[in-house]
């Protein structure tokens, strides 16, 4: 067979292509400018680029701290240094026998001082100490300028006559006031227990007095309104005297709720009776007409 012709032998062979089909770049060629910019950007991210966000966070932290300090100083000045939030008056609620002026005087609130610095606990303590008629009191700051005082007064459950005066005693046996005139609808406590009696020596006069008040506090409301005298002869010999000449033998101050229920039922069942005995509440008795 004849060999390749002279013309075919003189043709150049095609350049081999890369796997992607493009021609290989010649050796020694330099990177294009775009490639150099990408490399610089990558370097910036690994160097200075990392530092900038870190400095930014620190700056934000400093700003927050400074703002908090300035805000705190401003609030402190408003609360303590300015004339905007000063205590100027005392509002009193809940008084019945006491007057609002009596409460204000005893409270001795520091008017003109910053309201935030008013010691409400100290005011409440002064009121309870100076005005024994107060059973409980709630003192609060009433922004922007007031002090609010809510009073609950003791209620007399019995009165004890002494030297032409009347001592008011609450349901806990606390003597809290002495008045010239006895309050209406409050029974009088009469102590008849002899000083040398065994019960008096055992319990003491103060305990017997508290038992008489305890009986008064246990009476049903409608019966208490009709009660004139609670007579204490000994610990377990307490008698209640009602309007219309009626009497109730109560016994001791124990089991007051059960005795009150028995007395209510007994008075409904024996409407014409004038003598009731509930000293044994399980077996009450009524007599007289």
Short mmCIF file of N, CA, C and O in Angstrom, two decimals, residues 72-179:
data_model
loop_
_atom_site.label_atom_id
_atom_site.label_comp_id
_atom_site.label_asym_id
_atom_site.label_seq_id
_atom_site.Cartn_x
_atom_site.Cartn_y
_atom_site.Cartn_z
N UNK A 72 -29.57 55.75 84.52
CA UNK A 72 -29.68 55.59 85.96
C UNK A 72 -29.50 56.89 86.70
O UNK A 72 -30.22 57.19 87.66
N UNK A 73 -28.54 57.69 86.25
CA UNK A 73 -28.32 58.99 86.90
C UNK A 73 -29.53 59.89 86.72
O UNK A 73 -29.94 60.61 87.64
N UNK A 74 -30.15 59.83 85.53
CA UNK A 74 -31.33 60.65 85.28
C UNK A 74 -32.50 60.23 86.15
O UNK A 74 -33.20 61.07 86.73
N UNK A 75 -32.72 58.91 86.25
CA UNK A 75 -33.82 58.42 87.09
C UNK A 75 -33.56 58.78 88.55
O UNK A 75 -34.48 59.19 89.28
N UNK A 76 -32.32 58.61 89.00
CA UNK A 76 -32.00 58.96 90.39
C UNK A 76 -32.25 60.42 90.68
O UNK A 76 -32.77 60.78 91.75
N UNK A 77 -31.91 61.28 89.73
CA UNK A 77 -32.14 62.71 89.94
C UNK A 77 -33.64 63.01 90.00
O UNK A 77 -34.10 63.79 90.84
N UNK A 78 -34.42 62.36 89.11
CA UNK A 78 -35.87 62.60 89.11
C UNK A 78 -36.48 62.15 90.43
O UNK A 78 -37.33 62.83 91.00
N UNK A 79 -36.05 60.98 90.94
CA UNK A 79 -36.64 60.43 92.16
C UNK A 79 -36.19 61.17 93.42
O UNK A 79 -36.99 61.37 94.34
N UNK A 80 -34.92 61.55 93.46
CA UNK A 80 -34.37 62.10 94.70
C UNK A 80 -34.05 63.59 94.63
O UNK A 80 -34.16 64.30 95.65
N UNK A 81 -33.65 64.08 93.48
CA UNK A 81 -33.16 65.45 93.42
C UNK A 81 -34.14 66.47 92.91
O UNK A 81 -34.06 67.65 93.27
N UNK A 82 -35.11 66.04 92.10
CA UNK A 82 -36.03 67.01 91.52
C UNK A 82 -37.17 67.32 92.48
O UNK A 82 -37.36 66.66 93.50
N UNK A 83 -37.96 68.31 92.14
CA UNK A 83 -39.13 68.69 92.94
C UNK A 83 -40.41 68.08 92.38
O UNK A 83 -41.50 68.41 92.85
N UNK A 84 -40.31 67.20 91.42
CA UNK A 84 -41.48 66.64 90.76
C UNK A 84 -42.17 65.57 91.61
O UNK A 84 -43.39 65.49 91.62
N UNK A 85 -41.40 64.73 92.29
CA UNK A 85 -41.95 63.57 93.00
C UNK A 85 -41.73 63.72 94.50
O UNK A 85 -41.09 62.88 95.13
N UNK A 86 -42.28 64.76 95.08
CA UNK A 86 -42.17 65.02 96.51
C UNK A 86 -43.49 64.68 97.21
O UNK A 86 -44.57 64.81 96.63
N UNK A 87 -43.40 64.24 98.47
CA UNK A 87 -44.60 63.97 99.27
C UNK A 87 -45.21 65.29 99.71
O UNK A 87 -44.55 66.08 100.40
N UNK A 88 -46.44 65.53 99.32
CA UNK A 88 -47.09 66.81 99.66
C UNK A 88 -48.34 66.65 100.51
O UNK A 88 -48.79 67.61 101.12
N UNK A 89 -48.95 65.44 100.56
CA UNK A 89 -50.18 65.29 101.33
C UNK A 89 -50.37 63.82 101.74
O UNK A 89 -49.74 62.91 101.17
N UNK A 90 -51.25 63.61 102.72
CA UNK A 90 -51.57 62.28 103.23
C UNK A 90 -53.07 62.07 103.09
O UNK A 90 -53.87 62.84 103.62
N UNK A 91 -53.45 61.01 102.37
CA UNK A 91 -54.85 60.65 102.21
C UNK A 91 -55.20 59.56 103.22
O UNK A 91 -54.48 58.56 103.33
N UNK A 92 -56.30 59.75 103.98
CA UNK A 92 -56.69 58.82 105.04
C UNK A 92 -58.06 58.25 104.71
O UNK A 92 -59.01 58.99 104.43
N UNK A 93 -58.19 56.93 104.79
CA UNK A 93 -59.47 56.23 104.56
C UNK A 93 -59.70 55.22 105.68
O UNK A 93 -58.75 54.74 106.30
N UNK A 94 -60.98 54.89 105.91
CA UNK A 94 -61.34 53.82 106.84
C UNK A 94 -61.62 54.27 108.27
O UNK A 94 -61.97 53.44 109.10
N UNK A 95 -61.48 55.55 108.57
CA UNK A 95 -61.70 56.00 109.94
C UNK A 95 -63.19 56.03 110.27
O UNK A 95 -64.02 56.35 109.41
N UNK A 96 -63.52 55.71 111.51
CA UNK A 96 -64.90 55.77 111.99
C UNK A 96 -64.99 56.67 113.21
O UNK A 96 -65.68 57.69 113.20
N UNK A 97 -64.32 56.28 114.27
CA UNK A 97 -64.27 57.11 115.48
C UNK A 97 -63.13 58.11 115.40
O UNK A 97 -63.29 59.29 115.75
N UNK A 98 -62.01 57.67 114.94
CA UNK A 98 -60.87 58.57 114.74
C UNK A 98 -61.18 59.56 113.63
O UNK A 98 -62.05 59.32 112.78
N UNK A 99 -60.46 60.66 113.62
CA UNK A 99 -60.58 61.62 112.52
C UNK A 99 -59.35 61.53 111.63
O UNK A 99 -58.28 61.07 112.05
N UNK A 100 -59.51 62.00 110.39
CA UNK A 100 -58.39 61.98 109.46
C UNK A 100 -57.24 62.84 109.97
O UNK A 100 -56.06 62.49 109.80
N UNK A 101 -57.56 63.95 110.62
CA UNK A 101 -56.49 64.82 111.14
C UNK A 101 -55.72 64.14 112.25
O UNK A 101 -54.49 64.31 112.35
N UNK A 102 -56.41 63.37 113.10
CA UNK A 102 -55.70 62.63 114.15
C UNK A 102 -54.72 61.63 113.54
O UNK A 102 -53.59 61.47 114.03
N UNK A 103 -55.15 60.98 112.49
CA UNK A 103 -54.29 59.99 111.83
C UNK A 103 -53.10 60.69 111.18
O UNK A 103 -51.96 60.22 111.28
N UNK A 104 -53.34 61.80 110.51
CA UNK A 104 -52.23 62.52 109.87
C UNK A 104 -51.20 62.99 110.90
O UNK A 104 -49.99 62.89 110.66
N UNK A 105 -51.69 63.50 112.02
CA UNK A 105 -50.76 63.98 113.04
C UNK A 105 -49.94 62.84 113.61
O UNK A 105 -48.72 62.97 113.82
N UNK A 106 -50.58 61.71 113.89
CA UNK A 106 -49.85 60.56 114.44
C UNK A 106 -48.92 59.93 113.41
O UNK A 106 -47.87 59.41 113.76
N UNK A 107 -49.29 60.00 112.13
CA UNK A 107 -48.45 59.41 111.08
C UNK A 107 -47.13 60.16 110.95
O UNK A 107 -46.08 59.55 110.71
N UNK A 108 -47.17 61.48 111.10
CA UNK A 108 -45.96 62.31 111.03
C UNK A 108 -45.16 62.00 109.76
O UNK A 108 -43.95 61.76 109.80
N UNK A 109 -45.86 62.00 108.63
CA UNK A 109 -45.20 61.72 107.34
C UNK A 109 -44.26 62.86 106.98
O UNK A 109 -44.57 64.03 107.21
N UNK A 110 -43.09 62.57 106.41
CA UNK A 110 -42.10 63.59 106.07
C UNK A 110 -42.48 64.35 104.79
O UNK A 110 -41.91 64.11 103.71
N UNK A 111 -43.45 65.26 104.90
CA UNK A 111 -43.89 66.02 103.74
C UNK A 111 -42.75 66.92 103.26
O UNK A 111 -41.99 67.48 104.05
N UNK A 112 -42.66 67.05 101.96
CA UNK A 112 -41.59 67.83 101.35
C UNK A 112 -40.39 67.00 100.97
O UNK A 112 -39.54 67.46 100.19
N UNK A 113 -40.30 65.79 101.47
CA UNK A 113 -39.18 64.90 101.14
C UNK A 113 -39.50 64.11 99.86
O UNK A 113 -40.66 63.99 99.47
N UNK A 114 -38.48 63.56 99.20
CA UNK A 114 -38.75 62.71 98.03
C UNK A 114 -39.69 61.56 98.40
O UNK A 114 -39.50 60.90 99.43
N UNK A 115 -40.69 61.35 97.59
CA UNK A 115 -41.69 60.31 97.89
C UNK A 115 -41.04 58.94 97.97
O UNK A 115 -41.46 58.09 98.77
N UNK A 116 -40.01 58.70 97.17
CA UNK A 116 -39.35 57.40 97.16
C UNK A 116 -38.69 57.08 98.49
O UNK A 116 -38.51 55.92 98.86
N UNK A 117 -38.32 58.11 99.25
CA UNK A 117 -37.61 57.91 100.52
C UNK A 117 -38.55 57.81 101.72
O UNK A 117 -38.08 57.60 102.84
N UNK A 118 -39.87 57.93 101.51
CA UNK A 118 -40.82 57.83 102.62
C UNK A 118 -40.86 56.39 103.12
O UNK A 118 -41.12 55.46 102.35
N UNK A 119 -40.62 56.21 104.42
CA UNK A 119 -40.61 54.88 105.04
C UNK A 119 -42.04 54.52 105.45
O UNK A 119 -42.50 54.92 106.52
N UNK A 120 -42.74 53.77 104.63
CA UNK A 120 -44.14 53.44 104.92
C UNK A 120 -44.27 52.51 106.13
O UNK A 120 -45.25 52.61 106.88
N UNK A 121 -43.30 51.62 106.33
CA UNK A 121 -43.36 50.74 107.49
C UNK A 121 -43.24 51.53 108.78
O UNK A 121 -43.93 51.24 109.77
N UNK A 122 -42.37 52.52 108.81
CA UNK A 122 -42.20 53.34 110.00
C UNK A 122 -43.48 54.13 110.31
O UNK A 122 -43.85 54.29 111.48
N UNK A 123 -44.14 54.62 109.27
CA UNK A 123 -45.40 55.35 109.48
C UNK A 123 -46.45 54.42 110.09
O UNK A 123 -47.15 54.78 111.03
N UNK A 124 -46.57 53.21 109.56
CA UNK A 124 -47.53 52.26 110.11
C UNK A 124 -47.24 51.92 111.55
O UNK A 124 -48.16 51.81 112.38
N UNK A 125 -45.96 51.77 111.89
CA UNK A 125 -45.58 51.46 113.27
C UNK A 125 -45.93 52.61 114.21
O UNK A 125 -46.43 52.40 115.32
N UNK A 126 -45.69 53.84 113.77
CA UNK A 126 -46.05 55.00 114.60
C UNK A 126 -47.55 55.06 114.83
O UNK A 126 -48.01 55.36 115.95
N UNK A 127 -48.33 54.79 113.81
CA UNK A 127 -49.78 54.85 113.95
C UNK A 127 -50.30 53.81 114.94
O UNK A 127 -51.15 54.12 115.79
N UNK A 128 -49.81 52.59 114.86
CA UNK A 128 -50.27 51.55 115.78
C UNK A 128 -49.86 51.86 117.22
O UNK A 128 -50.58 51.53 118.17
N UNK A 129 -48.70 52.48 117.38
CA UNK A 129 -48.21 52.79 118.72
C UNK A 129 -48.94 53.98 119.33
O UNK A 129 -49.29 53.97 120.52
N UNK A 130 -49.18 55.02 118.54
CA UNK A 130 -49.77 56.25 119.06
C UNK A 130 -51.29 56.21 119.13
O UNK A 130 -51.89 56.95 119.91
N UNK A 131 -51.91 55.36 118.30
CA UNK A 131 -53.37 55.28 118.27
C UNK A 131 -53.79 53.82 118.48
O UNK A 131 -53.98 53.07 117.52
N UNK A 132 -53.93 53.38 119.73
CA UNK A 132 -54.27 51.97 120.01
C UNK A 132 -55.61 51.55 119.41
O UNK A 132 -55.86 50.34 119.27
N UNK A 133 -56.46 52.50 119.07
CA UNK A 133 -57.73 52.14 118.44
C UNK A 133 -57.52 51.49 117.07
O UNK A 133 -58.39 50.76 116.58
N UNK A 134 -56.39 51.73 116.47
CA UNK A 134 -56.10 51.14 115.15
C UNK A 134 -55.72 49.68 115.32
O UNK A 134 -54.75 49.34 116.00
N UNK A 135 -56.48 48.82 114.67
CA UNK A 135 -56.18 47.39 114.68
C UNK A 135 -55.15 47.03 113.62
O UNK A 135 -54.21 46.27 113.86
N UNK A 136 -55.32 47.57 112.42
CA UNK A 136 -54.37 47.35 111.34
C UNK A 136 -54.36 48.58 110.45
O UNK A 136 -55.33 49.35 110.40
N UNK A 137 -53.25 48.77 109.74
CA UNK A 137 -53.12 49.93 108.87
C UNK A 137 -52.26 49.55 107.67
O UNK A 137 -51.30 48.78 107.80
N UNK A 138 -52.62 50.09 106.51
CA UNK A 138 -51.87 49.85 105.28
C UNK A 138 -51.41 51.20 104.74
O UNK A 138 -52.24 52.06 104.43
N UNK A 139 -50.10 51.39 104.66
CA UNK A 139 -49.52 52.65 104.21
C UNK A 139 -48.80 52.41 102.89
O UNK A 139 -47.95 51.52 102.80
N UNK A 140 -49.11 53.22 101.88
CA UNK A 140 -48.49 53.07 100.56
C UNK A 140 -48.16 54.44 99.98
O UNK A 140 -48.78 55.45 100.35
N UNK A 141 -47.18 54.47 99.08
CA UNK A 141 -46.90 55.68 98.32
C UNK A 141 -47.94 55.82 97.22
O UNK A 141 -48.20 54.86 96.50
N UNK A 142 -48.51 57.00 97.10
CA UNK A 142 -49.52 57.27 96.08
C UNK A 142 -48.93 58.27 95.10
O UNK A 142 -49.03 59.48 95.27
N UNK A 143 -48.26 57.73 94.05
CA UNK A 143 -47.55 58.58 93.11
C UNK A 143 -48.50 59.51 92.37
O UNK A 143 -49.63 59.15 92.10
N UNK A 144 -48.07 60.76 92.09
CA UNK A 144 -46.68 61.24 92.23
C UNK A 144 -46.38 62.01 93.51
O UNK A 144 -45.24 62.28 93.82
N UNK A 145 -47.43 62.35 94.33
CA UNK A 145 -47.17 63.26 95.45
C UNK A 145 -47.77 62.82 96.78
O UNK A 145 -47.59 63.52 97.78
N UNK A 146 -48.51 61.71 96.84
CA UNK A 146 -49.27 61.40 98.04
C UNK A 146 -48.78 60.20 98.83
O UNK A 146 -48.04 59.36 98.34
N UNK A 147 -49.24 60.15 100.09
CA UNK A 147 -49.07 58.99 100.96
C UNK A 147 -50.48 58.53 101.33
O UNK A 147 -51.27 59.30 101.86
N UNK A 148 -50.79 57.27 101.04
CA UNK A 148 -52.12 56.72 101.29
C UNK A 148 -52.12 55.89 102.56
O UNK A 148 -51.28 55.00 102.73
N UNK A 149 -53.08 56.18 103.46
CA UNK A 149 -53.18 55.46 104.73
C UNK A 149 -54.59 54.86 104.82
O UNK A 149 -55.58 55.59 104.85
N UNK A 150 -54.66 53.53 104.87
CA UNK A 150 -55.94 52.82 105.01
C UNK A 150 -56.00 52.21 106.41
O UNK A 150 -55.18 51.36 106.76
N UNK A 151 -56.97 52.66 107.21
CA UNK A 151 -57.05 52.30 108.62
C UNK A 151 -58.20 51.32 108.85
O UNK A 151 -59.28 51.47 108.27
N UNK A 152 -57.96 50.33 109.70
CA UNK A 152 -59.03 49.47 110.22
C UNK A 152 -59.05 49.63 111.73
O UNK A 152 -58.06 49.33 112.42
N UNK A 153 -60.16 50.14 112.27
CA UNK A 153 -60.27 50.40 113.70
C UNK A 153 -60.74 49.15 114.45
O UNK A 153 -61.45 48.31 113.90
N UNK A 154 -60.32 49.06 115.69
CA UNK A 154 -60.81 48.00 116.56
C UNK A 154 -62.29 48.24 116.86
O UNK A 154 -62.72 49.38 117.01
N UNK A 155 -63.04 47.14 116.97
CA UNK A 155 -64.45 47.23 117.30
C UNK A 155 -64.66 46.76 118.75
O UNK A 155 -64.22 45.66 119.10
N UNK A 156 -65.31 47.57 119.57
CA UNK A 156 -65.53 47.15 120.96
C UNK A 156 -66.54 46.01 121.04
O UNK A 156 -67.61 46.07 120.44
N UNK A 157 -66.17 44.96 121.76
CA UNK A 157 -67.08 43.85 122.01
C UNK A 157 -67.67 43.92 123.41
O UNK A 157 -68.68 43.26 123.69
N UNK A 158 -67.04 44.70 124.26
CA UNK A 158 -67.54 44.88 125.62
C UNK A 158 -66.94 46.17 126.17
O UNK A 158 -65.90 46.64 125.69
N UNK A 159 -67.61 46.73 127.18
CA UNK A 159 -67.08 47.91 127.85
C UNK A 159 -67.03 47.61 129.35
O UNK A 159 -67.86 46.89 129.90
N UNK A 160 -66.03 48.17 129.98
CA UNK A 160 -65.82 47.99 131.41
C UNK A 160 -65.88 49.36 132.07
O UNK A 160 -65.11 50.26 131.71
N UNK A 161 -66.80 49.52 133.00
CA UNK A 161 -66.96 50.82 133.65
C UNK A 161 -65.98 50.94 134.82
O UNK A 161 -65.84 50.03 135.63
N UNK A 162 -65.30 52.08 134.86
CA UNK A 162 -64.33 52.31 135.92
C UNK A 162 -64.18 53.80 136.16
O UNK A 162 -63.79 54.54 135.25
N UNK A 163 -64.51 54.23 137.39
CA UNK A 163 -64.34 55.64 137.75
C UNK A 163 -65.16 56.58 136.90
O UNK A 163 -64.71 57.69 136.61
N UNK A 164 -66.36 56.18 136.50
CA UNK A 164 -67.20 57.04 135.68
C UNK A 164 -66.80 57.07 134.21
O UNK A 164 -67.45 57.75 133.41
N UNK A 165 -65.76 56.35 133.83
CA UNK A 165 -65.33 56.24 132.44
C UNK A 165 -65.64 54.83 131.93
O UNK A 165 -65.95 53.92 132.71
N UNK A 166 -65.54 54.66 130.63
CA UNK A 166 -65.84 53.37 130.03
C UNK A 166 -64.66 52.93 129.17
O UNK A 166 -64.24 53.64 128.25
N UNK A 167 -64.14 51.75 129.51
CA UNK A 167 -62.99 51.19 128.80
C UNK A 167 -63.51 50.26 127.70
O UNK A 167 -64.26 49.32 127.97
N UNK A 168 -63.11 50.55 126.48
CA UNK A 168 -63.53 49.71 125.34
C UNK A 168 -62.55 48.55 125.19
O UNK A 168 -61.33 48.74 125.21
N UNK A 169 -63.11 47.35 124.99
CA UNK A 169 -62.31 46.13 124.86
C UNK A 169 -62.72 45.43 123.57
O UNK A 169 -63.92 45.25 123.30
N UNK A 170 -61.73 45.06 122.75
CA UNK A 170 -62.07 44.38 121.50
C UNK A 170 -62.22 42.88 121.70
O UNK A 170 -62.13 42.37 122.84
N UNK A 171 -62.48 42.14 120.62
CA UNK A 171 -62.74 40.71 120.71
C UNK A 171 -61.56 39.89 121.17
O UNK A 171 -61.74 38.73 121.57
N UNK A 172 -60.35 40.46 121.13
CA UNK A 172 -59.16 39.75 121.61
C UNK A 172 -58.84 40.09 123.05
O UNK A 172 -57.83 39.65 123.59
N UNK A 173 -59.71 40.89 123.68
CA UNK A 173 -59.49 41.27 125.07
C UNK A 173 -58.54 42.44 125.24
O UNK A 173 -58.07 42.69 126.35
N UNK A 174 -58.28 43.19 124.17
CA UNK A 174 -57.37 44.33 124.22
C UNK A 174 -58.15 45.58 124.64
O UNK A 174 -59.14 45.95 123.99
N UNK A 175 -57.69 46.22 125.70
CA UNK A 175 -58.26 47.51 126.10
C UNK A 175 -57.62 48.59 125.23
O UNK A 175 -56.43 48.83 125.33
N UNK A 176 -58.40 49.22 124.41
CA UNK A 176 -57.79 50.13 123.44
C UNK A 176 -58.23 51.58 123.57
O UNK A 176 -57.64 52.45 122.93
N UNK A 177 -59.25 51.88 124.36
CA UNK A 177 -59.68 53.27 124.49
C UNK A 177 -60.51 53.45 125.76
O UNK A 177 -61.17 52.51 126.21
N UNK A 178 -60.47 54.65 126.31
CA UNK A 178 -61.32 55.04 127.44
C UNK A 178 -62.15 56.25 127.01
O UNK A 178 -61.59 57.25 126.56
N UNK A 179 -63.46 56.12 127.12
CA UNK A 179 -64.37 57.15 126.63
C UNK A 179 -65.29 57.61 127.75
O UNK A 179 -65.47 56.92 128.76
#
